[in-house]
Short mmCIF file of C-alpha atoms in Angstrom, two decimals:
data_model
loop_
_atom_site.label_atom_id
_atom_site.label_comp_id
_atom_site.label_asym_id
_atom_site.label_seq_id
_atom_site.Cartn_x
_atom_site.Cartn_y
_atom_site.Cartn_z
CA UNK A 1 -10.33 -28.84 -13.89
CA UNK A 2 -7.09 -27.19 -14.99
CA UNK A 3 -6.24 -23.51 -14.84
CA UNK A 4 -6.32 -23.07 -18.63
CA UNK A 5 -9.84 -24.44 -18.77
CA UNK A 6 -10.94 -22.16 -15.92
CA UNK A 7 -9.62 -19.13 -17.80
CA UNK A 8 -11.29 -20.31 -21.02
CA UNK A 9 -14.66 -20.71 -19.33
CA UNK A 10 -14.45 -17.18 -17.93
CA UNK A 11 -13.56 -15.74 -21.32
CA UNK A 12 -16.43 -17.60 -23.00
CA UNK A 13 -18.84 -16.50 -20.28
CA UNK A 14 -17.88 -12.85 -20.77
CA UNK A 15 -18.22 -13.05 -24.56
CA UNK A 16 -21.74 -14.38 -24.15
CA UNK A 17 -22.93 -11.44 -22.04
CA UNK A 18 -20.99 -8.36 -23.06
CA UNK A 19 -24.26 -6.59 -23.77
CA UNK A 20 -25.24 -6.80 -20.09
CA UNK A 21 -25.10 -3.47 -18.29
CA UNK A 22 -24.80 -2.66 -14.62
CA UNK A 23 -28.15 -0.90 -14.78
CA UNK A 24 -29.83 -3.96 -16.30
CA UNK A 25 -28.32 -6.23 -13.66
CA UNK A 26 -29.82 -4.08 -10.89
CA UNK A 27 -33.16 -3.89 -12.70
CA UNK A 28 -33.30 -7.68 -12.86
CA UNK A 29 -32.44 -8.28 -9.19
CA UNK A 30 -33.59 -5.95 -6.42
CA UNK A 31 -31.43 -7.94 -3.97
CA UNK A 32 -28.25 -7.34 -5.95
CA UNK A 33 -26.62 -5.01 -3.42
CA UNK A 34 -26.91 -7.51 -0.58
CA UNK A 35 -25.77 -10.37 -2.81
CA UNK A 36 -22.69 -8.53 -4.06
CA UNK A 37 -21.45 -6.88 -0.87
CA UNK A 38 -19.64 -8.25 2.18
CA UNK A 39 -18.99 -7.00 5.73
CA UNK A 40 -16.34 -7.51 8.36
CA UNK A 41 -16.96 -5.63 11.61
CA UNK A 42 -17.61 -2.03 10.47
CA UNK A 43 -16.00 -2.41 7.04
CA UNK A 44 -18.24 -2.93 4.00
CA UNK A 45 -17.02 -4.06 0.58
CA UNK A 46 -19.59 -3.30 -2.13
CA UNK A 47 -18.88 -4.74 -5.59
CA UNK A 48 -22.47 -4.62 -6.85
CA UNK A 49 -21.65 -1.82 -9.33
CA UNK A 50 -19.65 -4.18 -11.55
CA UNK A 51 -20.70 -6.45 -14.40
CA UNK A 52 -20.34 -9.58 -12.28
CA UNK A 53 -23.31 -11.89 -11.99
CA UNK A 54 -23.80 -15.16 -10.12
CA UNK A 55 -22.16 -17.22 -12.86
CA UNK A 56 -19.20 -14.82 -13.07
CA UNK A 57 -18.55 -15.24 -9.35
CA UNK A 58 -18.90 -19.02 -9.59
CA UNK A 59 -16.35 -19.19 -12.40
CA UNK A 60 -13.94 -16.84 -10.62
CA UNK A 61 -14.12 -18.96 -7.46
CA UNK A 62 -13.50 -22.00 -9.64
CA UNK A 63 -10.38 -20.30 -11.04
CA UNK A 64 -9.18 -19.56 -7.51
CA UNK A 65 -9.65 -23.20 -6.59
CA UNK A 66 -7.60 -24.42 -9.56
CA UNK A 67 -4.55 -22.40 -8.46
CA UNK A 68 -4.96 -23.74 -4.89
CA UNK A 69 -5.14 -20.27 -3.44
CA UNK A 70 -6.16 -21.44 0.02
CA UNK A 71 -3.18 -23.79 0.29
CA UNK A 72 -0.83 -21.01 -0.86
CA UNK A 73 -2.36 -18.65 1.69
CA UNK A 74 -1.98 -21.14 4.52
CA UNK A 75 1.62 -21.83 3.57
CA UNK A 76 2.42 -18.12 3.61
CA UNK A 77 0.89 -17.64 7.06
CA UNK A 78 2.80 -20.67 8.37
CA UNK A 79 6.19 -19.33 7.26
CA UNK A 80 6.67 -21.36 4.09
CA UNK A 81 8.75 -20.10 1.17
CA UNK A 82 6.48 -17.55 -0.51
CA UNK A 83 9.29 -15.58 -2.18
CA UNK A 84 10.70 -18.32 -4.38
CA UNK A 85 13.31 -16.28 -6.25
CA UNK A 86 15.02 -15.27 -3.01
CA UNK A 87 14.19 -18.40 -0.99
CA UNK A 88 12.37 -16.47 1.72
CA UNK A 89 9.16 -16.53 3.67
CA UNK A 90 6.80 -13.54 3.46
CA UNK A 91 5.80 -13.16 7.07
CA UNK A 92 4.54 -9.59 7.40
CA UNK A 93 1.42 -11.12 8.95
CA UNK A 94 3.55 -12.48 11.80
CA UNK A 95 4.48 -8.91 12.77
CA UNK A 96 0.87 -8.32 13.87
CA UNK A 97 0.15 -11.85 15.14
CA UNK A 98 -0.91 -12.37 18.73
CA UNK A 99 -0.42 -16.03 19.53
CA UNK A 100 0.04 -19.31 17.75
CA UNK A 101 3.27 -20.82 16.45
CA UNK A 102 5.13 -19.72 13.33
CA UNK A 103 8.56 -20.98 12.31
CA UNK A 104 11.08 -19.99 9.66
CA UNK A 105 13.69 -22.63 8.85
CA UNK A 106 12.64 -24.52 11.96
CA UNK A 107 13.01 -21.55 14.33
CA UNK A 108 10.02 -20.03 16.12
CA UNK A 109 9.80 -16.34 15.24
CA UNK A 110 6.91 -15.03 17.34
CA UNK A 111 8.83 -14.75 20.65
CA UNK A 112 11.46 -12.52 19.06
CA UNK A 113 8.83 -10.48 17.23
CA UNK A 114 6.94 -9.95 20.47
CA UNK A 115 10.11 -8.96 22.31
CA UNK A 116 11.15 -6.46 19.66
CA UNK A 117 7.63 -5.03 19.39
CA UNK A 118 7.62 -4.38 23.13
CA UNK A 119 11.04 -2.72 22.86
CA UNK A 120 9.90 -0.46 20.03
CA UNK A 121 6.69 0.53 21.78
CA UNK A 122 8.56 1.10 25.05
CA UNK A 123 10.90 3.45 23.16
CA UNK A 124 7.89 5.34 21.77
CA UNK A 125 6.38 5.63 25.25
CA UNK A 126 9.67 6.86 26.72
CA UNK A 127 10.00 9.51 24.02
CA UNK A 128 6.46 10.69 24.69
CA UNK A 129 7.12 10.91 28.44
CA UNK A 130 10.47 12.65 27.81
CA UNK A 131 12.25 9.74 29.49
CA UNK A 132 14.35 9.51 26.33
CA UNK A 133 15.44 13.04 25.53
CA UNK A 134 17.70 15.03 23.30
CA UNK A 135 21.26 15.58 24.49
CA UNK A 136 20.30 18.88 26.14
CA UNK A 137 17.64 17.13 28.23
CA UNK A 138 14.69 18.50 26.26
CA UNK A 139 11.98 16.29 24.85
CA UNK A 140 12.12 15.62 21.13
CA UNK A 141 9.72 17.93 19.33
CA UNK A 142 10.37 16.61 15.83
CA UNK A 143 11.17 13.26 14.25
CA UNK A 144 12.53 13.00 10.70
CA UNK A 145 12.12 9.58 9.10
CA UNK A 146 14.63 8.97 6.31
CA UNK A 147 13.77 6.07 4.02
CA UNK A 148 12.35 5.29 0.60
CA UNK A 149 9.76 2.92 -0.84
CA UNK A 150 8.22 0.79 1.89
CA UNK A 151 10.40 2.45 4.53
CA UNK A 152 8.75 5.75 3.69
CA UNK A 153 5.38 5.28 1.97
CA UNK A 154 3.90 3.03 4.66
CA UNK A 155 4.68 5.09 7.77
CA UNK A 156 4.09 8.39 5.94
CA UNK A 157 0.69 7.28 4.69
CA UNK A 158 -0.44 5.85 8.02
CA UNK A 159 0.85 8.81 10.03
CA UNK A 160 -1.08 11.25 7.83
CA UNK A 161 -4.20 9.06 7.96
CA UNK A 162 -4.25 8.99 11.77
CA UNK A 163 -3.65 12.68 12.43
CA UNK A 164 -6.49 12.90 15.03
CA UNK A 165 -4.56 10.44 17.21
CA UNK A 166 -1.24 12.27 17.24
CA UNK A 167 -0.02 12.91 20.76
CA UNK A 168 3.74 12.79 20.24
CA UNK A 169 6.39 14.79 18.40
CA UNK A 170 5.82 16.20 14.92
CA UNK A 171 6.64 13.73 12.16
CA UNK A 172 8.45 14.51 8.92
CA UNK A 173 9.34 12.15 6.07
CA UNK A 174 12.26 12.45 3.65
CA UNK A 175 12.63 10.05 0.75
CA UNK A 176 13.73 11.82 -2.43
CA UNK A 177 17.46 11.94 -3.16
CA UNK A 178 16.90 15.46 -4.48
CA UNK A 179 18.62 17.52 -1.78
CA UNK A 180 15.70 19.94 -1.81
CA UNK A 181 13.52 17.39 0.01
CA UNK A 182 15.82 17.15 3.01
CA UNK A 183 16.70 20.86 3.00
CA UNK A 184 13.06 21.94 2.95
CA UNK A 185 12.20 19.46 5.71
CA UNK A 186 15.01 20.52 8.03
CA UNK A 187 14.35 24.22 7.48
CA UNK A 188 13.08 25.65 10.75
CA UNK A 189 13.74 22.51 12.82
CA UNK A 190 15.87 22.71 15.95
CA UNK A 191 18.64 20.11 15.69
CA UNK A 192 18.87 20.02 19.49
CA UNK A 193 15.30 18.66 19.67
CA UNK A 194 15.19 16.52 16.51
CA UNK A 195 15.42 12.74 16.27
CA UNK A 196 16.42 11.02 13.02
CA UNK A 197 15.04 7.58 12.16
CA UNK A 198 17.07 6.02 9.33
CA UNK A 199 15.10 3.12 7.86
CA UNK A 200 16.75 0.78 5.36
CA UNK A 201 16.54 -3.01 5.28
CA UNK A 202 20.06 -3.44 3.90
CA UNK A 203 21.48 -0.13 5.11
CA UNK A 204 22.94 0.24 1.62
CA UNK A 205 19.99 1.92 -0.12
CA UNK A 206 21.59 4.71 -2.10
CA UNK A 207 18.81 7.28 -1.72
CA UNK A 208 18.37 6.70 2.01
CA UNK A 209 22.08 6.76 2.88
CA UNK A 210 22.68 9.88 0.81
CA UNK A 211 20.00 11.70 2.79
CA UNK A 212 21.14 10.14 6.07
CA UNK A 213 24.71 11.36 5.62
CA UNK A 214 23.50 14.88 4.87
CA UNK A 215 21.15 14.85 7.87
CA UNK A 216 23.91 13.58 10.16
CA UNK A 217 26.13 16.43 8.95
CA UNK A 218 23.32 18.86 9.83
CA UNK A 219 23.10 17.38 13.33
CA UNK A 220 26.88 17.35 13.78
CA UNK A 221 27.20 20.99 12.79
CA UNK A 222 24.81 21.93 15.59
CA UNK A 223 25.66 19.34 18.25
CA UNK A 224 29.09 17.92 17.50
CA UNK A 225 29.68 14.41 16.18
CA UNK A 226 29.38 12.55 19.49
CA UNK A 227 26.08 14.12 20.50
CA UNK A 228 24.72 13.86 16.96
CA UNK A 229 25.03 10.09 17.18
CA UNK A 230 22.63 10.09 20.13
CA UNK A 231 19.97 11.72 17.96
CA UNK A 232 19.93 8.91 15.36
CA UNK A 233 18.24 5.50 15.52
CA UNK A 234 18.13 2.93 12.75
CA UNK A 235 15.64 0.36 11.49
CA UNK A 236 17.56 -2.29 9.55
CA UNK A 237 18.40 -5.95 9.09
CA UNK A 238 22.10 -5.00 9.07
CA UNK A 239 22.86 -3.83 12.60
CA UNK A 240 26.63 -3.82 11.97
CA UNK A 241 26.37 -1.36 9.10
CA UNK A 242 24.11 0.89 11.16
CA UNK A 243 26.58 0.82 14.05
CA UNK A 244 29.41 1.77 11.68
CA UNK A 245 27.30 4.67 10.44
CA UNK A 246 26.84 5.90 14.00
CA UNK A 247 23.45 5.45 15.66
CA UNK A 248 22.29 5.26 19.24
CA UNK A 249 19.95 2.29 18.83
CA UNK A 250 19.01 -0.29 16.21
CA UNK A 251 15.54 -1.76 15.73
CA UNK A 252 15.39 -5.00 13.71
CA UNK A 253 14.09 -5.53 10.21
CA UNK A 254 13.73 -9.21 9.33
CA UNK A 255 14.88 -10.63 6.02
CA UNK A 256 11.54 -12.36 5.55
CA UNK A 257 9.56 -9.11 5.45
CA UNK A 258 9.50 -7.14 2.21
CA UNK A 259 9.77 -3.37 2.32
CA UNK A 260 6.25 -2.64 1.09
CA UNK A 261 4.84 -5.02 3.73
CA UNK A 262 6.98 -3.77 6.62
CA UNK A 263 4.82 -1.12 8.30
CA UNK A 264 3.73 -3.54 11.03
CA UNK A 265 7.20 -3.86 12.58
CA UNK A 266 9.92 -1.38 13.47
CA UNK A 267 9.44 0.45 10.16
CA UNK A 268 6.26 1.64 11.89
CA UNK A 269 8.29 3.34 14.65
CA UNK A 270 7.44 6.85 13.33
CA UNK A 271 3.74 5.95 13.45
CA UNK A 272 4.11 4.64 17.01
CA UNK A 273 5.91 7.86 17.99
CA UNK A 274 3.07 9.89 16.49
CA UNK A 275 0.01 8.04 17.81
CA UNK A 276 1.36 6.27 20.87
CA UNK A 277 1.79 2.63 21.80
CA UNK A 278 -1.84 1.81 22.61
CA UNK A 279 -3.13 3.18 19.33
CA UNK A 280 -0.37 1.35 17.46
CA UNK A 281 -1.54 -1.87 19.11
CA UNK A 282 -5.07 -1.12 17.87
CA UNK A 283 -3.65 -0.60 14.38
CA UNK A 284 -2.08 -4.08 14.57
CA UNK A 285 -5.32 -5.54 15.95
CA UNK A 286 -7.31 -4.26 12.97
CA UNK A 287 -4.91 -5.91 10.55
CA UNK A 288 -4.91 -9.10 12.60
CA UNK A 289 -8.72 -9.27 12.43
CA UNK A 290 -8.50 -9.07 8.62
CA UNK A 291 -5.82 -11.79 8.64
CA UNK A 292 -8.04 -14.09 10.69
CA UNK A 293 -10.96 -13.42 8.37
CA UNK A 294 -8.84 -14.10 5.28
CA UNK A 295 -7.77 -17.46 6.72
CA UNK A 296 -11.13 -18.58 8.09
CA UNK A 297 -13.95 -17.12 5.98
CA UNK A 298 -15.53 -19.22 3.22
CA UNK A 299 -14.35 -18.22 -0.24
CA UNK A 300 -17.60 -16.54 -1.35
CA UNK A 301 -17.72 -14.50 1.88
CA UNK A 302 -14.01 -13.69 2.04
CA UNK A 303 -13.37 -9.97 1.52
CA UNK A 304 -9.73 -10.11 0.35
CA UNK A 305 -10.40 -13.07 -1.92
CA UNK A 306 -13.47 -11.49 -3.51
CA UNK A 307 -11.73 -8.12 -3.93
CA UNK A 308 -8.85 -9.91 -5.65
CA UNK A 309 -11.25 -11.77 -7.93
CA UNK A 310 -12.97 -8.51 -8.86
CA UNK A 311 -9.54 -7.20 -9.81
CA UNK A 312 -8.87 -10.26 -11.97
CA UNK A 313 -12.28 -9.88 -13.60
CA UNK A 314 -11.57 -6.30 -14.56
CA UNK A 315 -7.93 -6.79 -15.57
CA UNK A 316 -8.08 -10.08 -17.44
CA UNK A 317 -11.66 -10.78 -18.44
CA UNK A 318 -12.88 -7.25 -19.20
CA UNK A 319 -9.41 -6.10 -20.31
CA UNK A 320 -9.21 -2.85 -18.32
CA UNK A 321 -5.54 -1.86 -17.93
CA UNK A 322 -5.79 0.63 -15.05
CA UNK A 323 -7.41 1.01 -11.64
CA UNK A 324 -8.27 4.33 -9.94
CA UNK A 325 -8.11 4.56 -6.14
CA UNK A 326 -10.33 7.39 -4.86
CA UNK A 327 -10.39 7.90 -1.08
CA UNK A 328 -12.93 10.51 0.02
CA UNK A 329 -10.73 11.47 2.93
CA UNK A 330 -8.03 14.14 2.86
CA UNK A 331 -6.05 12.18 5.43
CA UNK A 332 -5.80 9.27 3.00
CA UNK A 333 -4.20 11.46 0.34
CA UNK A 334 -1.11 9.20 0.29
CA UNK A 335 -3.09 5.97 0.01
CA UNK A 336 -3.16 5.88 -3.83
CA UNK A 337 0.64 6.21 -3.93
CA UNK A 338 1.01 3.57 -1.21
CA UNK A 339 -1.18 1.18 -3.21
CA UNK A 340 0.76 1.96 -6.37
CA UNK A 341 3.82 0.46 -4.76
CA UNK A 342 1.93 -2.41 -3.12
CA UNK A 343 0.25 -3.49 -6.36
CA UNK A 344 2.70 -2.57 -9.09
CA UNK A 345 5.94 -3.51 -7.34
CA UNK A 346 4.38 -6.75 -6.14
CA UNK A 347 2.57 -7.83 -9.28
CA UNK A 348 4.17 -5.86 -12.11
CA UNK A 349 5.84 -9.01 -13.43
CA UNK A 350 5.88 -10.81 -16.79
CA UNK A 351 7.59 -14.00 -15.60
CA UNK A 352 5.82 -16.87 -13.88
CA UNK A 353 7.28 -18.52 -10.79
CA UNK A 354 8.46 -21.37 -13.04
CA UNK A 355 10.45 -18.92 -15.17
CA UNK A 356 8.12 -18.94 -18.16
CA UNK A 357 6.43 -15.81 -19.60
CA UNK A 358 3.03 -15.00 -18.13
CA UNK A 359 0.14 -16.00 -20.40
CA UNK A 360 -2.10 -13.27 -18.96
CA UNK A 361 -1.82 -9.58 -18.19
CA UNK A 362 -0.75 -8.85 -14.61
CA UNK A 363 -0.81 -5.72 -12.43
CA UNK A 364 -2.97 -2.86 -13.67
CA UNK A 365 -1.65 0.68 -13.58
CA UNK A 366 -2.80 2.02 -10.18
CA UNK A 367 -3.43 5.74 -9.86
CA UNK A 368 -5.86 8.14 -8.24
CA UNK A 369 -6.27 10.84 -5.63
CA UNK A 370 -8.60 12.20 -3.00
CA UNK A 371 -12.17 13.20 -3.69
CA UNK A 372 -13.48 15.81 -4.17
CA UNK A 373 -10.24 17.19 -5.64
CA UNK A 374 -10.09 14.35 -8.14
CA UNK A 375 -13.57 15.23 -9.41
CA UNK A 376 -12.16 18.51 -10.71
CA UNK A 377 -9.08 16.91 -12.22
CA UNK A 378 -9.83 13.73 -14.16
CA UNK A 379 -13.38 12.56 -13.49
CA UNK A 380 -14.31 13.95 -16.90
CA UNK A 381 -12.21 11.15 -18.40
CA UNK A 382 -13.66 8.57 -15.99
CA UNK A 383 -17.21 9.43 -17.06
CA UNK A 384 -16.85 10.14 -20.78
CA UNK A 385 -13.35 9.08 -21.82
CA UNK A 386 -12.68 6.41 -24.40
CA UNK A 387 -11.14 4.02 -21.84
CA UNK A 388 -13.10 2.43 -19.01
CA UNK A 389 -11.32 2.67 -15.66
CA UNK A 390 -12.59 0.58 -12.73
CA UNK A 391 -12.73 2.83 -9.66
CA UNK A 392 -12.37 2.11 -5.97
CA UNK A 393 -14.21 4.58 -3.73
CA UNK A 394 -13.14 4.60 -0.07
CA UNK A 395 -15.06 6.59 2.55
CA UNK A 396 -15.97 6.87 6.23
CA UNK A 397 -19.53 7.13 7.50
CA UNK A 398 -18.37 9.45 10.30
CA UNK A 399 -15.62 12.04 10.48
CA UNK A 400 -13.58 13.19 13.47
CA UNK A 401 -14.52 16.85 13.07
CA UNK A 402 -17.75 18.44 14.27
CA UNK A 403 -19.04 19.25 10.81
CA UNK A 404 -21.61 16.58 10.07
CA UNK A 405 -23.25 18.64 7.35
CA UNK A 406 -19.98 19.09 5.50
CA UNK A 407 -19.17 15.40 5.84
CA UNK A 408 -22.60 14.42 4.50
CA UNK A 409 -21.94 16.61 1.48
CA UNK A 410 -18.59 14.84 0.98
CA UNK A 411 -20.32 11.45 1.16
CA UNK A 412 -23.05 12.62 -1.20
CA UNK A 413 -20.36 13.40 -3.75
CA UNK A 414 -18.73 9.99 -3.27
CA UNK A 415 -21.97 8.03 -3.65
CA UNK A 416 -23.21 10.17 -6.51
CA UNK A 417 -20.02 9.68 -8.49
CA UNK A 418 -20.16 5.89 -8.22
CA UNK A 419 -23.86 5.96 -9.19
CA UNK A 420 -23.20 8.26 -12.16
CA UNK A 421 -20.41 5.98 -13.39
CA UNK A 422 -22.63 2.91 -13.12
CA UNK A 423 -25.96 4.19 -14.38
CA UNK A 424 -25.10 7.26 -16.46
CA UNK A 425 -27.69 9.60 -17.95
CA UNK A 426 -28.88 9.07 -21.50
CA UNK A 427 -31.92 11.31 -21.39
CA UNK A 428 -33.26 11.79 -24.90
CA UNK A 429 -33.80 15.51 -24.34
CA UNK A 430 -30.09 16.11 -23.70
CA UNK A 431 -27.55 16.84 -26.41
CA UNK A 432 -25.04 14.04 -27.01
CA UNK A 433 -22.14 15.90 -25.38
CA UNK A 434 -23.98 15.96 -22.05
CA UNK A 435 -25.07 12.32 -22.09
CA UNK A 436 -23.32 9.69 -20.00
CA UNK A 437 -23.29 6.08 -21.16
CA UNK A 438 -22.70 4.73 -17.67
CA UNK A 439 -21.85 1.03 -17.26
CA UNK A 440 -18.50 2.02 -15.77
CA UNK A 441 -17.65 -0.27 -12.84
CA UNK A 442 -16.62 0.66 -9.34
CA UNK A 443 -16.08 -0.88 -5.94
CA UNK A 444 -16.91 0.98 -2.73
CA UNK A 445 -15.27 0.40 0.65
CA UNK A 446 -17.14 2.01 3.54
CA UNK A 447 -16.22 2.01 7.21
CA UNK A 448 -17.51 3.77 10.31
CA UNK A 449 -14.58 6.08 11.05
CA UNK A 450 -10.88 6.25 10.19
CA UNK A 451 -9.46 4.83 13.42
CA UNK A 452 -6.18 2.94 13.94
CA UNK A 453 -8.13 -0.33 14.00
CA UNK A 454 -9.97 0.49 10.78
CA UNK A 455 -6.82 1.62 8.98
CA UNK A 456 -5.02 -1.59 9.97
CA UNK A 457 -7.85 -3.67 8.53
CA UNK A 458 -8.02 -1.60 5.35
CA UNK A 459 -4.30 -1.98 4.63
CA UNK A 460 -4.37 -5.71 5.38
CA UNK A 461 -7.34 -6.07 3.01
CA UNK A 462 -5.29 -4.48 0.24
CA UNK A 463 -2.22 -6.59 1.03
CA UNK A 464 -4.20 -9.81 0.79
CA UNK A 465 -5.94 -8.68 -2.40
CA UNK A 466 -2.49 -8.24 -3.94
CA UNK A 467 -1.52 -11.73 -2.80
CA UNK A 468 -4.70 -13.24 -4.27
CA UNK A 469 -4.13 -11.60 -7.63
CA UNK A 470 -0.48 -12.65 -7.68
CA UNK A 471 -1.33 -16.29 -6.99
CA UNK A 472 -3.96 -16.33 -9.73
CA UNK A 473 -1.46 -14.83 -12.18
CA UNK A 474 1.18 -17.37 -11.10
CA UNK A 475 3.81 -14.75 -10.20
CA UNK A 476 5.95 -14.02 -7.15
CA UNK A 477 4.43 -11.01 -5.39
CA UNK A 478 7.33 -10.69 -2.94
CA UNK A 479 10.39 -9.88 -5.03
CA UNK A 480 11.19 -6.75 -7.06
CA UNK A 481 14.03 -7.50 -9.44
CA UNK A 482 12.79 -4.84 -11.82
CA UNK A 483 13.91 -2.18 -9.34
CA UNK A 484 17.52 -3.32 -9.33
CA UNK A 485 18.79 -2.78 -12.88
CA UNK A 486 18.28 0.98 -12.97
CA UNK A 487 19.88 1.38 -9.51
CA UNK A 488 22.95 -0.62 -10.57
CA UNK A 489 23.31 1.39 -13.77
CA UNK A 490 22.99 4.66 -11.82
CA UNK A 491 25.90 3.67 -9.55
CA UNK A 492 28.06 2.75 -12.52
CA UNK A 493 27.18 5.97 -14.32
CA UNK A 494 27.95 8.11 -11.29
CA UNK A 495 31.32 6.40 -10.86
CA UNK A 496 32.25 7.17 -14.47
CA UNK A 497 30.51 10.54 -14.74
CA UNK A 498 33.07 12.36 -16.88
CA UNK A 499 33.31 9.68 -19.55
CA UNK A 500 30.33 7.44 -18.77
CA UNK A 501 27.35 6.39 -20.79
CA UNK A 502 27.34 3.07 -22.57
CA UNK A 503 24.71 4.14 -25.09
CA UNK A 504 24.72 7.09 -27.47
CA UNK A 505 21.63 8.69 -25.96
CA UNK A 506 23.06 8.75 -22.42
CA UNK A 507 26.37 10.12 -23.71
CA UNK A 508 24.52 12.90 -25.47
CA UNK A 509 22.54 13.77 -22.34
CA UNK A 510 25.70 13.81 -20.21
CA UNK A 511 27.40 16.06 -22.72
CA UNK A 512 24.50 18.49 -22.52
CA UNK A 513 24.49 18.41 -18.69
CA UNK A 514 28.22 19.16 -18.57
CA UNK A 515 27.65 22.09 -20.90
CA UNK A 516 25.02 23.53 -18.55
CA UNK A 517 26.85 22.98 -15.27
#
């Protein structure tokens, strides 16, 4: 069977049963929850509150088979060219591997990865023990990570998520080129006890270098230029450029790891400094367990594959253009933004890998926020708005704090919201404005507690879901050419500020700016 036929069968199947509701599906099958949920260790994926039925799943798995998703997955894990437009592997999974053999262009990569991981974790341990100190001999009390995109969102998100495990210096993250971000972050910090981590794959990223230069000037003003250099380390694939900038140590960033997939290597140095080497190893182990499951589990029992197929069902078959990510955990407040980049930068493409236009819609708009805050912001639209938005609820069975009653109330809100979306309330005695149609789909991810191991597995689950969706859509999930045009134009415009602007609108805006400045 060809891919076009697989898509056609899914579309026909959906047309034949659009009157089915989530409530009716549960009424017809009291085993539906068990049938449409999967577990790996302490992580549960529940997709029973969707309009999928047995035939839907069969047809989706058939679609996955036609695009040879398992062969593409195996090739990616083995170091094959997954990023066709740039001729590169996509080996973020190798950064958390623990054994086996993986080669890129005929060269084994795991020995070097292992060596560099040990060096990074040794550095984190030495900082914690004050064996690596500031120039005055004091231990570092603060670390400022300067990066953007994957060099910021990943470590910032994970560091916030694992706050109960912090046993190192305080972590701060600067990404925005707006000078206010750096100024507000440095305010109150002691330069003599502050370490800068400058993270940029190419060490040419405009936003990162602009902030890095300003931060180095701040250090130099307090310490002098020579001592300031000792307070700066770099994470980059361009060690020469970092050395020219003036850093004390360089940690590697491999060309075959994309920024939004880079948290598992030296880009994760801030996380390792915050939670310590052993907890960072647990973080890697959780992701590795999800990798092994993704490779070995049968398709119908494979969490990343099934989560990706649910996404395809909602995006392409049901025609829902957005996806809401709703973690019921304050410490996961950055997860929706992290997943925005992971999904939309990876799969926000309209060109197939063969250069032809995509015949289907691709990445949904990803948005969201933490519950219960989100309930008082936009849940009104989720329940009664004119557009149906598939939701992803994410929650822990146990919290780290000793407030079980409060946590149960949080979970009650999470579970009640997903139930209300699915089943609604159309009581005849209620006025129409207070009725809820229901039949609004959601997925729930539950785990025991937000530990380093659990977080690693959760992120890897999302990474592999993105890969699955990208393969089904026939696009390259590992490049981001759409980011480049605006950056190039910004450089050209800055260089010709006084008389720049190739279009009439930009010229008019520049004229107004000059009049105000």
